Coordinates of C-alpha atoms and ligand atoms in Angstrom, one line a residue:
M21 CA 1.0 -25.5 -20.2
N22 CA 0.1 -28.3 -17.7
F23 CA 2.7 -30.9 -18.2
D24 CA 1.3 -32.9 -15.4
S25 CA -1.8 -33.8 -17.4
I26 CA -2.0 -37.4 -18.2
I27 CA -3.3 -37.8 -21.8
T28 CA -4.6 -41.2 -23.0
R29 CA -2.6 -41.9 -26.1
R30 CA -3.6 -45.6 -26.3
G31 CA -5.8 -46.1 -29.4
S32 CA -4.6 -42.9 -31.0
G33 CA -2.4 -44.9 -33.5
S34 CA 0.8 -44.2 -31.7
I35 CA 3.8 -46.3 -32.1
K36 CA 4.9 -45.6 -28.6
W37 CA 1.6 -46.8 -27.0
D38 CA -0.2 -49.0 -29.6
R39 CA 2.6 -51.1 -31.0
R40 CA 2.6 -53.4 -27.8
P41 CA -0.5 -52.3 -25.9
E42 CA 0.2 -55.0 -23.1
L43 CA 3.3 -53.0 -22.2
D44 CA 3.7 -49.6 -20.2
P45 CA 5.8 -47.6 -22.6
F46 CA 9.0 -45.6 -21.7
W47 CA 10.8 -46.4 -24.8
V48 CA 10.7 -44.5 -28.3
A49 CA 11.7 -40.8 -28.3
D50 CA 8.5 -39.0 -28.3
M51 CA 6.9 -37.2 -25.4
D52 CA 3.4 -37.7 -23.7
F53 CA 2.8 -33.9 -24.0
V54 CA 0.3 -32.0 -26.1
S55 CA 2.3 -29.7 -28.5
P56 CA 2.3 -25.8 -28.1
Q57 CA -1.0 -24.3 -28.8
P58 CA 0.3 -22.1 -31.6
V59 CA 1.5 -25.2 -33.4
L60 CA -2.0 -26.8 -33.1
D61 CA -3.6 -23.7 -34.2
A62 CA -1.4 -23.4 -37.3
I63 CA -2.2 -27.0 -38.3
Q64 CA -5.9 -26.3 -37.8
Q65 CA -5.9 -23.2 -39.8
R66 CA -3.9 -24.8 -42.7
L67 CA -6.3 -27.7 -42.6
S68 CA -9.3 -25.5 -42.7
H69 CA -8.3 -24.4 -46.1
G70 CA -9.4 -27.8 -47.1
V71 CA -7.2 -28.4 -50.2
L72 CA -4.2 -30.6 -49.2
G73 CA -2.3 -30.9 -52.5
Y74 CA 1.5 -31.3 -52.8
A75 CA 3.3 -28.7 -50.7
Q76 CA 6.4 -26.5 -51.2
P77 CA 8.0 -24.4 -48.5
H78 CA 6.0 -21.3 -48.2
E79 CA 7.4 -17.8 -47.2
G80 CA 6.5 -18.4 -43.5
I81 CA 8.8 -21.3 -43.2
A82 CA 11.6 -19.5 -44.8
E83 CA 11.2 -16.5 -42.3
A84 CA 10.9 -18.8 -39.3
L85 CA 14.1 -20.7 -40.1
D86 CA 16.0 -17.5 -40.8
S87 CA 15.0 -16.0 -37.6
Y88 CA 15.5 -19.2 -35.6
L89 CA 18.9 -19.8 -37.0
G90 CA 19.9 -16.2 -36.4
S91 CA 18.7 -15.9 -32.8
R92 CA 19.2 -19.5 -31.5
H93 CA 22.6 -20.4 -33.3
E94 CA 23.8 -16.8 -34.2
V95 CA 24.3 -17.8 -38.0
K96 CA 23.0 -16.3 -41.2
V97 CA 22.1 -19.0 -43.7
D98 CA 21.0 -18.4 -47.2
E99 CA 17.7 -20.0 -48.2
E100 CA 19.3 -21.9 -51.1
Q101 CA 21.5 -23.6 -48.5
I102 CA 18.5 -25.3 -46.9
V103 CA 17.2 -28.6 -48.0
H104 CA 13.7 -29.4 -46.6
L105 CA 13.1 -33.2 -45.7
G106 CA 10.3 -35.3 -44.4
G107 CA 12.6 -36.6 -41.6
L108 CA 16.2 -36.8 -40.3
V109 CA 16.8 -40.4 -40.7
P110 CA 16.4 -40.4 -44.4
A111 CA 19.0 -37.5 -44.4
L112 CA 21.5 -39.9 -42.7
S113 CA 20.9 -42.4 -45.4
L114 CA 21.1 -39.9 -48.2
A115 CA 24.5 -38.7 -46.8
A116 CA 25.8 -42.3 -46.7
R117 CA 24.6 -43.0 -50.2
A118 CA 25.9 -39.8 -51.6
F119 CA 29.4 -39.9 -50.3
V120 CA 30.2 -43.5 -49.5
K121 CA 30.7 -46.3 -52.0
P122 CA 30.3 -50.0 -51.5
G123 CA 33.1 -51.4 -49.3
E124 CA 34.0 -47.9 -48.0
E125 CA 33.2 -46.7 -44.4
V126 CA 30.8 -44.5 -42.4
M127 CA 32.4 -43.6 -39.1
I128 CA 30.3 -43.3 -35.9
C129 CA 30.9 -43.3 -32.2
T130 CA 28.8 -45.6 -30.0
P131 CA 26.6 -45.9 -28.2
V132 CA 24.2 -44.0 -30.5
Y133 CA 20.8 -43.7 -31.8
Y134 CA 20.5 -47.1 -33.7
P135 CA 19.9 -45.9 -37.4
F136 CA 23.5 -44.5 -37.2
L137 CA 24.8 -48.1 -36.9
H138 CA 22.8 -49.2 -40.0
V139 CA 22.7 -46.4 -42.7
A140 CA 26.0 -47.5 -44.0
G141 CA 24.1 -50.6 -45.2
D142 CA 22.0 -48.4 -47.4
A143 CA 25.1 -47.6 -49.3
K144 CA 26.4 -51.2 -49.2
A145 CA 29.2 -49.7 -47.2
E146 CA 30.7 -50.7 -43.7
T147 CA 30.2 -49.0 -40.3
L148 CA 33.3 -48.1 -38.4
A149 CA 32.2 -47.6 -34.8
I150 CA 34.4 -46.2 -32.2
P151 CA 33.1 -46.5 -28.6
H152 CA 32.8 -43.2 -26.7
V153 CA 34.9 -43.1 -23.4
F154 CA 34.0 -42.0 -19.9
S155 CA 36.6 -39.6 -18.7
D156 CA 36.7 -36.9 -16.1
G157 CA 32.9 -37.7 -15.1
R158 CA 31.6 -37.5 -18.6
W159 CA 31.3 -39.2 -21.9
T160 CA 33.6 -37.9 -24.7
F161 CA 35.3 -39.0 -27.9
D162 CA 38.2 -41.6 -27.9
W163 CA 40.4 -39.4 -30.0
E164 CA 43.4 -41.9 -30.0
Q165 CA 41.1 -44.8 -31.2
M166 CA 39.5 -42.4 -33.9
E167 CA 43.0 -41.6 -35.3
A168 CA 44.1 -45.2 -35.1
Q169 CA 41.1 -46.6 -36.9
V170 CA 40.2 -44.0 -39.6
S171 CA 41.6 -44.9 -43.0
S172 CA 41.5 -44.0 -46.7
K173 CA 38.2 -46.1 -46.8
T174 CA 36.5 -43.8 -44.4
K175 CA 34.4 -41.2 -46.1
I176 CA 31.9 -39.7 -43.6
F177 CA 31.6 -39.1 -39.9
I178 CA 28.2 -38.9 -38.5
L179 CA 28.1 -36.9 -35.2
C180 CA 25.2 -37.0 -32.7
N181 CA 25.0 -33.8 -30.8
P182 CA 23.3 -33.5 -28.3
Q183 CA 24.1 -37.2 -27.9
N184 CA 21.4 -39.8 -27.8
P185 CA 21.4 -41.9 -25.5
L186 CA 24.4 -40.4 -23.5
G187 CA 22.7 -37.0 -23.0
R188 CA 26.0 -35.0 -23.7
N189 CA 25.9 -31.4 -25.0
F190 CA 29.4 -31.4 -26.5
T191 CA 31.4 -28.3 -25.9
P192 CA 32.7 -26.1 -28.6
D193 CA 36.3 -27.4 -28.1
E194 CA 35.0 -31.0 -28.7
I195 CA 33.1 -30.0 -31.7
I196 CA 36.0 -28.1 -33.2
K197 CA 38.3 -31.1 -32.6
V198 CA 35.8 -33.3 -34.3
A199 CA 35.8 -31.0 -37.3
E200 CA 39.6 -30.8 -37.4
F201 CA 39.7 -34.6 -37.3
C202 CA 37.2 -34.8 -40.3
Q203 CA 39.2 -32.1 -42.2
R204 CA 42.5 -33.9 -41.5
H205 CA 41.2 -37.2 -43.0
D206 CA 38.9 -35.6 -45.7
L207 CA 35.6 -36.8 -44.3
V208 CA 32.3 -35.2 -44.8
L209 CA 31.0 -34.2 -41.3
V210 CA 27.3 -34.9 -40.9
S211 CA 26.1 -33.3 -37.6
D212 CA 22.7 -34.6 -36.4
E213 CA 21.4 -31.9 -34.1
I214 CA 17.8 -33.0 -33.8
H215 CA 18.0 -32.6 -29.9
C216 CA 19.7 -29.1 -30.0
D217 CA 16.8 -27.3 -28.5
L218 CA 16.6 -29.8 -25.6
V219 CA 19.7 -28.7 -23.8
L220 CA 18.4 -28.6 -20.2
N221 CA 20.5 -26.0 -18.7
E222 CA 21.3 -23.7 -21.6
D223 CA 22.4 -20.9 -19.4
E224 CA 25.3 -23.0 -18.0
Q225 CA 26.4 -24.3 -21.4
A226 CA 24.6 -23.2 -24.6
F227 CA 24.4 -25.5 -27.5
Y228 CA 27.3 -25.2 -30.0
S229 CA 26.1 -26.0 -33.5
A230 CA 28.5 -27.1 -36.0
L231 CA 27.1 -24.3 -38.2
K232 CA 29.3 -22.1 -35.9
L233 CA 32.6 -23.7 -36.9
P234 CA 35.1 -21.5 -38.4
E235 CA 34.7 -21.2 -42.1
N236 CA 37.7 -23.4 -43.0
L237 CA 36.0 -26.3 -41.1
R238 CA 32.7 -26.0 -42.7
E239 CA 33.7 -27.0 -46.1
K240 CA 32.4 -30.4 -46.1
L241 CA 29.6 -30.0 -43.6
I242 CA 26.0 -31.2 -43.4
V243 CA 24.0 -29.9 -40.5
L244 CA 20.7 -31.7 -39.7
Q245 CA 18.0 -30.0 -37.6
A246 CA 14.3 -30.3 -36.9
P247 CA 11.5 -29.0 -34.5
S248 CA 10.2 -32.5 -34.1
K249 CA 11.8 -33.6 -30.8
T250 CA 11.5 -30.3 -29.0
Y251 CA 7.9 -29.5 -29.9
N252 CA 6.7 -33.2 -29.9
I253 CA 5.7 -33.2 -33.6
A254 CA 7.7 -36.1 -34.9
G255 CA 4.5 -37.6 -36.4
M256 CA 4.2 -34.6 -38.6
G257 CA 7.4 -35.6 -40.5
Y258 CA 9.6 -32.5 -41.0
A259 CA 13.4 -31.9 -40.8
F260 CA 15.9 -29.7 -42.8
A261 CA 19.5 -29.9 -43.8
I262 CA 22.0 -27.0 -44.1
I263 CA 24.6 -27.5 -46.6
E264 CA 26.8 -24.5 -47.4
N265 CA 28.9 -26.1 -50.1
P266 CA 27.0 -26.3 -53.3
T267 CA 28.9 -29.3 -54.6
I268 CA 28.1 -31.2 -51.3
R269 CA 24.5 -29.9 -51.5
R270 CA 24.1 -31.1 -55.1
K271 CA 25.4 -34.5 -54.4
F272 CA 23.3 -34.9 -51.3
C273 CA 20.1 -34.0 -53.2
A274 CA 21.0 -36.1 -56.2
A275 CA 21.1 -39.2 -53.9
R276 CA 17.5 -38.7 -53.2
G277 CA 16.7 -40.2 -56.7
H278 CA 13.0 -41.3 -56.5
T279 CA 13.2 -42.5 -52.8
L280 CA 11.5 -39.7 -50.9
A281 CA 7.9 -38.6 -50.7
E282 CA 6.9 -34.9 -50.9
I283 CA 6.8 -33.2 -47.5
N284 CA 3.5 -33.2 -45.6
C285 CA 1.7 -29.9 -46.4
L286 CA 0.8 -29.5 -42.7
A287 CA 4.3 -30.1 -41.4
F288 CA 5.7 -26.9 -43.0
Y289 CA 2.9 -24.8 -41.1
A290 CA 3.6 -26.8 -37.8
A291 CA 7.4 -26.1 -38.0
E292 CA 6.9 -22.5 -38.8
A293 CA 4.6 -22.0 -35.8
A294 CA 6.9 -24.1 -33.6
Y295 CA 10.0 -21.8 -34.3
K296 CA 8.0 -18.6 -34.4
H297 CA 5.8 -19.0 -31.4
G298 CA 7.0 -21.9 -29.4
E299 CA 9.7 -20.4 -27.2
P300 CA 7.7 -19.7 -24.1
W301 CA 6.4 -23.4 -24.1
R302 CA 9.9 -24.7 -24.7
Q303 CA 11.2 -22.8 -21.6
E304 CA 8.4 -24.4 -19.6
L305 CA 9.2 -27.8 -21.0
L306 CA 12.9 -27.5 -20.3
A307 CA 12.0 -26.7 -16.6
Y308 CA 9.9 -29.6 -16.5
L309 CA 12.3 -32.0 -18.0
R310 CA 15.1 -30.8 -15.5
K311 CA 12.9 -31.9 -12.7
N312 CA 12.2 -35.3 -14.3
R313 CA 15.9 -35.6 -15.1
D314 CA 16.8 -35.0 -11.5
T315 CA 14.2 -37.4 -10.2
V316 CA 15.3 -40.2 -12.5
T317 CA 19.1 -39.5 -11.8
D318 CA 18.5 -39.5 -8.0
F319 CA 16.3 -42.5 -8.1
V320 CA 18.9 -44.6 -10.1
R321 CA 21.7 -43.5 -7.8
S322 CA 19.8 -44.2 -4.5
E323 CA 17.4 -47.0 -5.4
L324 CA 19.2 -49.1 -8.0
P325 CA 22.4 -50.0 -6.2
A326 CA 25.4 -50.5 -8.5
C327 CA 23.5 -49.2 -11.5
S328 CA 24.8 -46.1 -13.1
I329 CA 23.4 -43.2 -15.1
P330 CA 25.3 -40.3 -16.6
F331 CA 24.1 -36.7 -15.8
N332 CA 22.0 -35.7 -18.8
E333 CA 22.9 -32.4 -20.1
A334 CA 20.3 -32.7 -22.8
T335 CA 17.5 -34.9 -24.1
Y336 CA 14.8 -36.6 -22.2
L337 CA 16.4 -40.1 -22.6
A338 CA 18.6 -41.6 -19.9
L339 CA 20.9 -44.6 -20.5
I340 CA 21.2 -46.8 -17.5
D341 CA 24.1 -49.2 -17.0
T342 CA 23.3 -52.4 -15.1
R343 CA 26.6 -54.2 -15.7
A344 CA 28.1 -53.6 -12.2
A345 CA 24.8 -54.9 -10.7
G346 CA 25.3 -58.2 -12.7
I347 CA 22.1 -57.6 -14.6
K348 CA 22.3 -58.9 -18.2
N349 CA 19.8 -57.6 -20.8
P350 CA 17.8 -55.4 -18.4
A351 CA 15.1 -54.3 -20.9
K352 CA 14.1 -58.0 -21.3
V353 CA 14.2 -58.4 -17.5
I354 CA 12.0 -55.4 -17.0
E355 CA 9.6 -56.3 -19.7
E356 CA 9.2 -59.8 -18.4
N357 CA 8.9 -58.8 -14.8
A358 CA 7.1 -55.5 -15.0
Q359 CA 5.5 -55.3 -18.4
V360 CA 7.3 -52.1 -18.9
W361 CA 8.8 -51.2 -22.3
V362 CA 12.3 -49.5 -22.2
N363 CA 14.8 -49.7 -25.0
D364 CA 17.5 -52.3 -25.1
G365 CA 20.9 -50.6 -25.0
A366 CA 22.2 -53.3 -27.2
A367 CA 20.5 -51.6 -30.1
F368 CA 22.6 -48.6 -29.6
G369 CA 25.8 -50.5 -29.1
A370 CA 25.5 -50.6 -25.2
P371 CA 24.5 -54.2 -24.2
D372 CA 23.4 -54.6 -20.6
H373 CA 22.1 -51.0 -20.5
F374 CA 18.5 -49.8 -20.8
R375 CA 17.2 -46.4 -22.2
F376 CA 14.4 -44.8 -20.2
N377 CA 12.3 -42.0 -21.7
Y378 CA 11.3 -39.3 -19.1
G379 CA 9.4 -37.1 -21.5
C380 CA 6.2 -37.7 -19.7
P381 CA 4.3 -36.4 -16.7
H382 CA 6.3 -36.5 -13.5
A383 CA 3.7 -39.0 -11.8
R384 CA 4.3 -41.3 -14.8
V385 CA 8.1 -41.1 -14.4
L386 CA 7.7 -42.1 -10.7
E387 CA 5.3 -44.9 -11.6
G388 CA 7.8 -46.3 -14.2
L389 CA 10.7 -46.2 -11.9
E390 CA 8.6 -47.8 -9.0
K391 CA 7.9 -50.7 -11.4
I392 CA 11.5 -51.0 -12.7
K393 CA 13.0 -51.3 -9.2
P394 CA 11.5 -54.6 -8.1
A395 CA 11.6 -55.9 -11.7
L396 CA 15.4 -55.6 -11.5
G397 CA 15.5 -57.4 -8.1
F398 CA 16.0 -54.3 -5.8
Ligands
LIG19 C1 19.7 -38.4 -32.9 C2 18.4 -38.7 -33.6 N1 18.3 -38.5 -35.0 C3 17.1 -38.7 -35.7 C4 15.9 -39.1 -35.0 C5 14.8 -39.4 -35.7 O1 14.5 -38.4 -36.8 P1 13.2 -38.4 -37.7 O2 12.1 -38.9 -36.9 O3 13.1 -37.0 -38.2 O4 13.7 -39.4 -38.9 C6 16.0 -39.4 -33.6 C7 14.8 -39.8 -32.9 O5 14.9 -40.3 -31.8 C8 17.3 -39.1 -32.9 O6 17.4 -39.3 -31.7

């Protein structure tokens, strides 16, 4: 796969490129790469059948998930424990509506992918946000504050692992500690693992899914995964939940009511092909993203004095802190001075930061950085 190819996306009905065509986009989390050929072939093949009625999960998707979960996460999951969904964000909302009543709380740690901050609203509930802390050179949980602020009103904890936008791939010890915390306070643990196949140095620290927690810590667990970020098929709309406990699963599914559409019939086939045949492409992608990550990290550290960037263990999204450089609202400054679109950290709970998406050809990464530098006054 040639990840260096520049593909014209403008005019293709892309949120990233067409929402504000006057800006150069490095914002929303999708990549400017063509998906793996087997995925495109599977979609074409299903399309060529010609009849596109309501879909149900076919045998191939069940096989693909079984083998993916077994080989990547080393777990055996019964098919009945899987809930297929058209996207992961609706699952966050379902979890809030299923387990949290008006006036109760959804606990999250910030900064985090912005829907985490708002799903409590779908349940007319409150958000209890505990800031992550920077300790020993990396972002982790503020265990003391979590204990201090949790209460009988708190009903679920939504974990983002790998963490968007901090780029952490949490260790088994951290995940076990989160699960123990949830158990101690009788919280449903919802683990959003959408970026789990984007751990950039898997041989150094493999991803630890909450699915691997000891059985006693999995009683109130909802794990959410999807092939969408890794294989760049977010526009197809597919994700899945794994819920071992039948009571939790029933409640989660009941919260759907009549709010969700059927899943796109092409998406099941795209997901099947991604998991069955996407691995060589994924390995090439990870190597490419490591290079982009290193370029962005080195550039920020050498060319943007006083700005800081964490070392991304995962994802293709970097959160850059401009506070020590005295730059307020850097996303706005960058937009006004360079017509470049990056995400405003404030939306994630990190004001005076910006998020830069480096899931694009290397030449584009450099181009974006070279525009951002003078825009910030360096
Ligand atoms: C942590 C996280 N969860 C969920 C999503 C979106 O999921 P979906 O498009 O399946 O709703 C994103 C997209 O960036 C994300 O970063």
